[in-house]
């Protein structure tokens, strides 16, 4: 990784943010340590971000703006990080998800992105072939930004059905899995989030081919996002949406109630991922 003064701002949105942060910090005659004290972040974190080795949360950028007396100069780069770090095929869904009134999802292999912790997301993205560290961090930041959907004054209802096997699939370390399951339990306490598990002993096979999300928008046709190993497919064709909806309802009919699902998640967190 080049030294900060050698960072090429045109290399990536994350590199541009790091370069701009360093420029404004030096203009304010602040060291990394001084800025870190002002915003309550470590010197190491600021160094990582200025070298484009770590993508920040939006909160970090907002605190830097305030500490440096800026007026949107850094925040204007945020859409570049969140959008450009997403695959081309996923971008149509990013235009739909924020406006949804209801999101219904089935996930047979992984925790859905809207419920992932930063460490869980980083572990998944780190397994992608050919991903550079800065690309991973940009993608993590983009995924975390999507979760701000729950900070809206009226968030969407989020109905989640997970295969029980997701709880046992090791992603990252045991600590990563423990924290991820704890996060699921915490998010299940959100008034707009419901999480259910499809138990292994149900022997149901419907939906094992892949995950999907159904979005309901005000005044528009329902839209579906179908996932695959390499890309996704977004459609609002009535016959396709209807087929996916029927599949979702069949899967949910086999799922445990939310209270029992939380009990099972807690047991797995305590007994397996300690």
mmCIF file of C-alpha atoms in Angstrom:
data_model
loop_
_atom_site.group_PDB
_atom_site.id
_atom_site.type_symbol
_atom_site.label_atom_id
_atom_site.label_comp_id
_atom_site.label_asym_id
_atom_site.label_seq_id
_atom_site.Cartn_x
_atom_site.Cartn_y
_atom_site.Cartn_z
ATOM 1 C CA UNK A 1 0.000 0.000 0.000
ATOM 2 C CA UNK A 2 1.506 3.384 -0.986
ATOM 3 C CA UNK A 3 2.236 6.062 1.582
ATOM 4 C CA UNK A 4 -0.603 8.577 2.059
ATOM 5 C CA UNK A 5 0.981 11.205 -0.209
ATOM 6 C CA UNK A 6 1.176 8.618 -3.009
ATOM 7 C CA UNK A 7 -2.477 7.626 -2.825
ATOM 8 C CA UNK A 8 -4.117 7.977 -6.234
ATOM 9 C CA UNK A 9 -7.515 9.659 -5.704
ATOM 10 C CA UNK A 10 -8.740 8.351 -9.062
ATOM 11 C CA UNK A 11 -8.098 4.727 -8.097
ATOM 12 C CA UNK A 12 -11.449 4.254 -6.353
ATOM 13 C CA UNK A 13 -14.150 6.155 -4.443
ATOM 14 C CA UNK A 14 -12.519 5.001 -1.208
ATOM 15 C CA UNK A 15 -9.149 6.359 -2.333
ATOM 16 C CA UNK A 16 -10.773 9.681 -3.208
ATOM 17 C CA UNK A 17 -12.378 9.897 0.233
ATOM 18 C CA UNK A 18 -9.079 9.066 1.946
ATOM 19 C CA UNK A 19 -7.241 11.676 -0.094
ATOM 20 C CA UNK A 20 -9.851 14.341 0.602
ATOM 21 C CA UNK A 21 -9.955 13.572 4.320
ATOM 22 C CA UNK A 22 -6.188 13.941 4.554
ATOM 23 C CA UNK A 23 -6.271 17.192 2.554
ATOM 24 C CA UNK A 24 -8.872 18.807 4.815
ATOM 25 C CA UNK A 25 -7.214 17.487 7.975
ATOM 26 C CA UNK A 26 -3.873 19.016 6.997
ATOM 27 C CA UNK A 27 -5.598 22.256 5.988
ATOM 28 C CA UNK A 28 -7.007 22.410 9.523
ATOM 29 C CA UNK A 29 -3.471 21.853 10.871
ATOM 30 C CA UNK A 30 -4.524 18.709 12.727
ATOM 31 C CA UNK A 31 -2.609 15.484 13.197
ATOM 32 C CA UNK A 32 -4.362 12.151 12.894
ATOM 33 C CA UNK A 33 -4.134 11.810 16.659
ATOM 34 C CA UNK A 34 -5.724 15.229 17.233
ATOM 35 C CA UNK A 35 -8.567 14.518 14.816
ATOM 36 C CA UNK A 36 -9.085 11.143 16.448
ATOM 37 C CA UNK A 37 -9.459 12.764 19.867
ATOM 38 C CA UNK A 38 -11.992 15.239 18.485
ATOM 39 C CA UNK A 39 -14.230 12.566 16.932
ATOM 40 C CA UNK A 40 -13.503 9.776 19.455
ATOM 41 C CA UNK A 41 -11.912 7.427 16.915
ATOM 42 C CA UNK A 42 -8.461 5.861 17.062
ATOM 43 C CA UNK A 43 -5.490 7.257 15.196
ATOM 44 C CA UNK A 44 -5.177 3.874 13.532
ATOM 45 C CA UNK A 45 -8.707 4.061 12.131
ATOM 46 C CA UNK A 46 -8.072 7.496 10.626
ATOM 47 C CA UNK A 47 -4.823 6.225 9.139
ATOM 48 C CA UNK A 48 -6.593 3.206 7.622
ATOM 49 C CA UNK A 49 -9.229 5.413 6.020
ATOM 50 C CA UNK A 50 -6.729 7.938 4.692
ATOM 51 C CA UNK A 51 -4.828 5.055 3.076
ATOM 52 C CA UNK A 52 -8.071 3.604 1.613
ATOM 53 C CA UNK A 53 -7.576 0.402 3.606
ATOM 54 C CA UNK A 54 -10.836 0.668 5.508
ATOM 55 C CA UNK A 55 -14.220 2.050 4.549
ATOM 56 C CA UNK A 56 -15.819 4.291 7.191
ATOM 57 C CA UNK A 57 -19.358 4.360 8.428
ATOM 58 C CA UNK A 58 -21.402 7.400 7.535
ATOM 59 C CA UNK A 59 -21.212 8.456 11.202
ATOM 60 C CA UNK A 60 -17.423 8.735 10.900
ATOM 61 C CA UNK A 61 -17.691 10.978 7.848
ATOM 62 C CA UNK A 62 -20.288 13.178 9.548
ATOM 63 C CA UNK A 63 -18.071 13.594 12.636
ATOM 64 C CA UNK A 64 -15.083 14.489 10.467
ATOM 65 C CA UNK A 65 -17.185 17.072 8.636
ATOM 66 C CA UNK A 66 -18.139 18.698 11.933
ATOM 67 C CA UNK A 67 -14.627 18.581 13.387
ATOM 68 C CA UNK A 68 -13.061 20.029 10.241
ATOM 69 C CA UNK A 69 -15.719 22.714 9.743
ATOM 70 C CA UNK A 70 -16.827 21.321 6.381
ATOM 71 C CA UNK A 71 -20.148 21.697 4.613
ATOM 72 C CA UNK A 72 -20.694 18.444 2.740
ATOM 73 C CA UNK A 73 -17.297 18.206 1.047
ATOM 74 C CA UNK A 74 -16.766 14.675 2.347
ATOM 75 C CA UNK A 75 -20.373 13.543 2.539
ATOM 76 C CA UNK A 76 -20.845 14.272 -1.158
ATOM 77 C CA UNK A 77 -18.583 11.273 -1.805
ATOM 78 C CA UNK A 78 -20.773 8.890 0.170
ATOM 79 C CA UNK A 79 -23.082 7.920 -2.740
ATOM 80 C CA UNK A 80 -19.993 7.060 -4.802
ATOM 81 C CA UNK A 81 -18.813 4.626 -2.148
ATOM 82 C CA UNK A 82 -22.183 2.979 -1.596
ATOM 83 C CA UNK A 83 -23.258 2.756 -5.242
ATOM 84 C CA UNK A 84 -20.064 2.114 -7.152
ATOM 85 C CA UNK A 85 -18.939 -0.580 -4.760
ATOM 86 C CA UNK A 86 -22.055 -2.597 -5.641
ATOM 87 C CA UNK A 87 -22.094 -4.929 -8.654
ATOM 88 C CA UNK A 88 -23.748 -3.538 -11.773
ATOM 89 C CA UNK A 89 -26.466 -6.179 -11.660
ATOM 90 C CA UNK A 90 -27.377 -5.240 -8.072
ATOM 91 C CA UNK A 91 -27.833 -1.526 -8.696
ATOM 92 C CA UNK A 92 -31.441 -1.746 -9.978
ATOM 93 C CA UNK A 93 -32.378 -3.310 -6.650
ATOM 94 C CA UNK A 94 -30.720 -0.428 -4.802
ATOM 95 C CA UNK A 95 -33.244 1.868 -6.492
ATOM 96 C CA UNK A 96 -36.132 -0.246 -5.196
ATOM 97 C CA UNK A 97 -35.166 -1.350 -1.684
ATOM 98 C CA UNK A 98 -35.104 2.109 -0.025
ATOM 99 C CA UNK A 99 -38.673 2.872 -1.129
ATOM 100 C CA UNK A 100 -40.223 -0.449 -0.153
ATOM 101 C CA UNK A 101 -43.124 -0.573 2.263
ATOM 102 C CA UNK A 102 -42.635 -4.290 2.867
ATOM 103 C CA UNK A 103 -39.695 -6.615 2.247
ATOM 104 C CA UNK A 104 -40.130 -10.368 2.478
ATOM 105 C CA UNK A 105 -37.075 -12.568 2.133
ATOM 106 C CA UNK A 106 -36.080 -16.203 2.213
ATOM 107 C CA UNK A 107 -32.410 -17.048 2.792
ATOM 108 C CA UNK A 108 -31.262 -20.694 2.826
ATOM 109 C CA UNK A 109 -27.492 -20.115 3.131
ATOM 110 C CA UNK A 110 -26.560 -16.775 4.701
ATOM 111 C CA UNK A 111 -27.887 -13.987 6.905
ATOM 112 C CA UNK A 112 -29.479 -11.356 4.619
ATOM 113 C CA UNK A 113 -27.407 -8.231 3.999
ATOM 114 C CA UNK A 114 -29.843 -5.974 5.845
ATOM 115 C CA UNK A 115 -29.218 -7.958 9.041
ATOM 116 C CA UNK A 116 -25.492 -8.641 8.740
ATOM 117 C CA UNK A 117 -22.920 -7.300 11.157
ATOM 118 C CA UNK A 118 -19.922 -5.535 9.683
ATOM 119 C CA UNK A 119 -17.606 -8.422 10.602
ATOM 120 C CA UNK A 120 -19.931 -11.054 9.109
ATOM 121 C CA UNK A 121 -20.250 -9.050 5.892
ATOM 122 C CA UNK A 122 -16.480 -8.593 5.708
ATOM 123 C CA UNK A 123 -15.911 -12.338 6.149
ATOM 124 C CA UNK A 124 -18.306 -13.121 3.298
ATOM 125 C CA UNK A 125 -16.906 -10.518 0.940
ATOM 126 C CA UNK A 126 -13.320 -11.522 1.735
ATOM 127 C CA UNK A 127 -14.083 -14.908 0.217
ATOM 128 C CA UNK A 128 -14.891 -13.423 -3.176
ATOM 129 C CA UNK A 129 -12.154 -14.317 -5.699
ATOM 130 C CA UNK A 130 -10.062 -11.378 -6.862
ATOM 131 C CA UNK A 131 -11.402 -8.862 -4.349
ATOM 132 C CA UNK A 132 -8.793 -6.331 -3.274
ATOM 133 C CA UNK A 133 -8.805 -5.117 0.362
ATOM 134 C CA UNK A 134 -10.071 -1.659 -0.600
ATOM 135 C CA UNK A 135 -12.843 -3.203 -2.715
ATOM 136 C CA UNK A 136 -13.894 -5.356 0.215
ATOM 137 C CA UNK A 137 -14.053 -2.340 2.516
ATOM 138 C CA UNK A 138 -16.076 -0.330 -0.008
ATOM 139 C CA UNK A 139 -18.530 -3.211 -0.350
ATOM 140 C CA UNK A 140 -18.807 -3.557 3.445
ATOM 141 C CA UNK A 141 -19.537 0.179 3.754
ATOM 142 C CA UNK A 142 -22.178 -0.061 1.042
ATOM 143 C CA UNK A 143 -23.856 -2.982 2.780
ATOM 144 C CA UNK A 144 -23.869 -1.205 6.129
ATOM 145 C CA UNK A 145 -25.314 1.904 4.469
ATOM 146 C CA UNK A 146 -28.251 -0.133 3.180
ATOM 147 C CA UNK A 147 -29.183 -0.879 6.785
ATOM 148 C CA UNK A 148 -29.994 2.784 7.413
ATOM 149 C CA UNK A 149 -33.362 1.866 5.888
ATOM 150 C CA UNK A 150 -34.375 0.940 9.448
ATOM 151 C CA UNK A 151 -33.610 4.476 10.628
ATOM 152 C CA UNK A 152 -36.389 5.970 8.519
ATOM 153 C CA UNK A 153 -39.317 7.513 10.347
ATOM 154 C CA UNK A 154 -41.413 4.706 8.852
ATOM 155 C CA UNK A 155 -39.172 1.741 8.003
ATOM 156 C CA UNK A 156 -40.411 -1.091 5.810
ATOM 157 C CA UNK A 157 -41.849 -4.179 7.419
ATOM 158 C CA UNK A 158 -39.103 -6.769 7.056
ATOM 159 C CA UNK A 159 -40.282 -10.382 7.143
ATOM 160 C CA UNK A 160 -37.342 -12.786 7.202
ATOM 161 C CA UNK A 161 -37.326 -16.556 6.943
ATOM 162 C CA UNK A 162 -33.952 -18.255 7.423
ATOM 163 C CA UNK A 163 -33.037 -21.877 7.050
ATOM 164 C CA UNK A 164 -31.898 -23.220 10.424
ATOM 165 C CA UNK A 165 -28.646 -24.354 8.806
ATOM 166 C CA UNK A 166 -27.616 -20.701 8.453
ATOM 167 C CA UNK A 167 -27.034 -20.604 12.219
ATOM 168 C CA UNK A 168 -24.448 -23.375 12.029
ATOM 169 C CA UNK A 169 -22.624 -22.289 8.887
ATOM 170 C CA UNK A 170 -19.280 -20.833 10.080
ATOM 171 C CA UNK A 171 -18.645 -17.431 8.561
ATOM 172 C CA UNK A 172 -15.483 -15.911 9.982
ATOM 173 C CA UNK A 173 -14.517 -16.780 13.544
ATOM 174 C CA UNK A 174 -16.660 -18.087 16.364
ATOM 175 C CA UNK A 175 -16.763 -14.565 17.761
ATOM 176 C CA UNK A 176 -18.068 -13.246 14.438
ATOM 177 C CA UNK A 177 -20.849 -15.838 14.477
ATOM 178 C CA UNK A 178 -21.682 -15.187 18.142
ATOM 179 C CA UNK A 179 -22.004 -11.459 17.504
ATOM 180 C CA UNK A 180 -24.010 -12.053 14.349
ATOM 181 C CA UNK A 181 -26.565 -14.224 16.105
ATOM 182 C CA UNK A 182 -26.772 -11.717 18.938
ATOM 183 C CA UNK A 183 -27.443 -9.031 16.329
ATOM 184 C CA UNK A 184 -30.264 -11.149 14.897
ATOM 185 C CA UNK A 185 -31.844 -11.350 18.331
ATOM 186 C CA UNK A 186 -31.452 -7.602 18.827
ATOM 187 C CA UNK A 187 -32.944 -6.816 15.409
ATOM 188 C CA UNK A 188 -35.868 -9.124 16.094
ATOM 189 C CA UNK A 189 -36.793 -6.668 18.834
ATOM 190 C CA UNK A 190 -37.260 -3.963 16.218
ATOM 191 C CA UNK A 191 -41.000 -3.331 15.768
ATOM 192 C CA UNK A 192 -40.684 -3.596 11.985
ATOM 193 C CA UNK A 193 -38.593 -6.798 11.848
ATOM 194 C CA UNK A 194 -39.803 -10.390 12.160
ATOM 195 C CA UNK A 195 -37.406 -13.329 11.922
ATOM 196 C CA UNK A 196 -38.471 -16.954 11.604
ATOM 197 C CA UNK A 197 -36.523 -20.164 11.097
ATOM 198 C CA UNK A 198 -37.331 -23.017 8.774
ATOM 199 C CA UNK A 199 -36.280 -25.976 10.959
ATOM 200 C CA UNK A 200 -34.060 -28.704 9.576
ATOM 201 C CA UNK A 201 -36.386 -31.422 10.809
ATOM 202 C CA UNK A 202 -39.222 -30.110 8.638
ATOM 203 C CA UNK A 203 -37.468 -31.849 5.700
ATOM 204 C CA UNK A 204 -38.941 -29.202 3.405
ATOM 205 C CA UNK A 205 -37.097 -28.754 0.105
ATOM 206 C CA UNK A 206 -38.988 -25.792 -1.307
ATOM 207 C CA UNK A 207 -36.606 -22.855 -1.674
ATOM 208 C CA UNK A 208 -33.337 -24.718 -1.310
ATOM 209 C CA UNK A 209 -32.366 -23.646 -4.841
ATOM 210 C CA UNK A 210 -31.717 -20.067 -3.764
ATOM 211 C CA UNK A 211 -32.739 -16.987 -1.819
ATOM 212 C CA UNK A 212 -34.946 -14.112 -2.892
ATOM 213 C CA UNK A 213 -36.553 -10.875 -1.732
ATOM 214 C CA UNK A 214 -40.030 -9.567 -2.525
ATOM 215 C CA UNK A 215 -40.514 -5.800 -2.315
ATOM 216 C CA UNK A 216 -43.905 -4.129 -2.050
ATOM 217 C CA UNK A 217 -43.918 -0.456 -3.033
ATOM 218 C CA UNK A 218 -46.689 2.113 -2.778
ATOM 219 C CA UNK A 219 -48.604 2.455 -6.032
ATOM 220 C CA UNK A 220 -46.320 0.071 -7.906
ATOM 221 C CA UNK A 221 -46.229 -3.581 -8.784
ATOM 222 C CA UNK A 222 -44.377 -5.885 -6.433
ATOM 223 C CA UNK A 223 -40.771 -6.491 -7.455
ATOM 224 C CA UNK A 224 -38.606 -9.541 -6.847
ATOM 225 C CA UNK A 225 -34.862 -9.946 -6.515
ATOM 226 C CA UNK A 226 -33.640 -13.475 -7.197
ATOM 227 C CA UNK A 227 -30.144 -14.365 -6.042
ATOM 228 C CA UNK A 228 -27.555 -16.616 -7.641
ATOM 229 C CA UNK A 229 -23.875 -17.393 -7.117
ATOM 230 C CA UNK A 230 -22.599 -14.728 -9.526
ATOM 231 C CA UNK A 231 -25.428 -12.280 -10.196
ATOM 232 C CA UNK A 232 -29.003 -11.421 -9.448
ATOM 233 C CA UNK A 233 -32.200 -10.873 -11.353
ATOM 234 C CA UNK A 234 -34.729 -8.116 -10.695
ATOM 235 C CA UNK A 235 -38.226 -8.468 -12.112
ATOM 236 C CA UNK A 236 -41.762 -7.161 -11.657
ATOM 237 C CA UNK A 237 -43.340 -9.450 -14.251
ATOM 238 C CA UNK A 238 -46.614 -10.576 -12.633
ATOM 239 C CA UNK A 239 -46.187 -14.270 -13.397
ATOM 240 C CA UNK A 240 -42.681 -14.351 -11.924
ATOM 241 C CA UNK A 241 -43.611 -12.322 -8.844
ATOM 242 C CA UNK A 242 -46.620 -14.574 -8.269
ATOM 243 C CA UNK A 243 -44.516 -17.736 -8.504
ATOM 244 C CA UNK A 244 -41.964 -16.411 -6.012
ATOM 245 C CA UNK A 245 -44.676 -15.206 -3.633
ATOM 246 C CA UNK A 246 -46.315 -18.631 -3.596
ATOM 247 C CA UNK A 247 -42.929 -20.175 -2.859
ATOM 248 C CA UNK A 248 -42.328 -17.738 -0.011
ATOM 249 C CA UNK A 249 -45.676 -18.508 1.585
ATOM 250 C CA UNK A 250 -45.013 -22.255 1.290
ATOM 251 C CA UNK A 251 -41.652 -21.841 3.030
ATOM 252 C CA UNK A 252 -43.082 -19.616 5.735
ATOM 253 C CA UNK A 253 -45.873 -22.116 6.400
ATOM 254 C CA UNK A 254 -43.192 -24.613 7.492
ATOM 255 C CA UNK A 255 -41.290 -22.071 9.611
ATOM 256 C CA UNK A 256 -41.271 -21.859 13.391
ATOM 257 C CA UNK A 257 -43.110 -18.991 15.097
ATOM 258 C CA UNK A 258 -40.950 -15.944 15.808
ATOM 259 C CA UNK A 259 -40.717 -16.638 19.563
ATOM 260 C CA UNK A 260 -39.512 -20.199 19.068
ATOM 261 C CA UNK A 261 -37.144 -19.016 16.367
ATOM 262 C CA UNK A 262 -35.540 -16.562 18.783
ATOM 263 C CA UNK A 263 -35.169 -19.304 21.373
ATOM 264 C CA UNK A 264 -33.375 -21.506 18.853
ATOM 265 C CA UNK A 265 -31.094 -18.680 17.732
ATOM 266 C CA UNK A 266 -30.196 -17.928 21.349
ATOM 267 C CA UNK A 267 -29.447 -21.582 22.045
ATOM 268 C CA UNK A 268 -27.196 -21.797 19.005
ATOM 269 C CA UNK A 269 -25.428 -18.584 19.998
ATOM 270 C CA UNK A 270 -24.773 -19.803 23.546
ATOM 271 C CA UNK A 271 -24.025 -23.474 22.906
ATOM 272 C CA UNK A 272 -22.140 -23.342 19.625
ATOM 273 C CA UNK A 273 -20.648 -19.877 19.090
ATOM 274 C CA UNK A 274 -19.136 -19.020 22.464
#
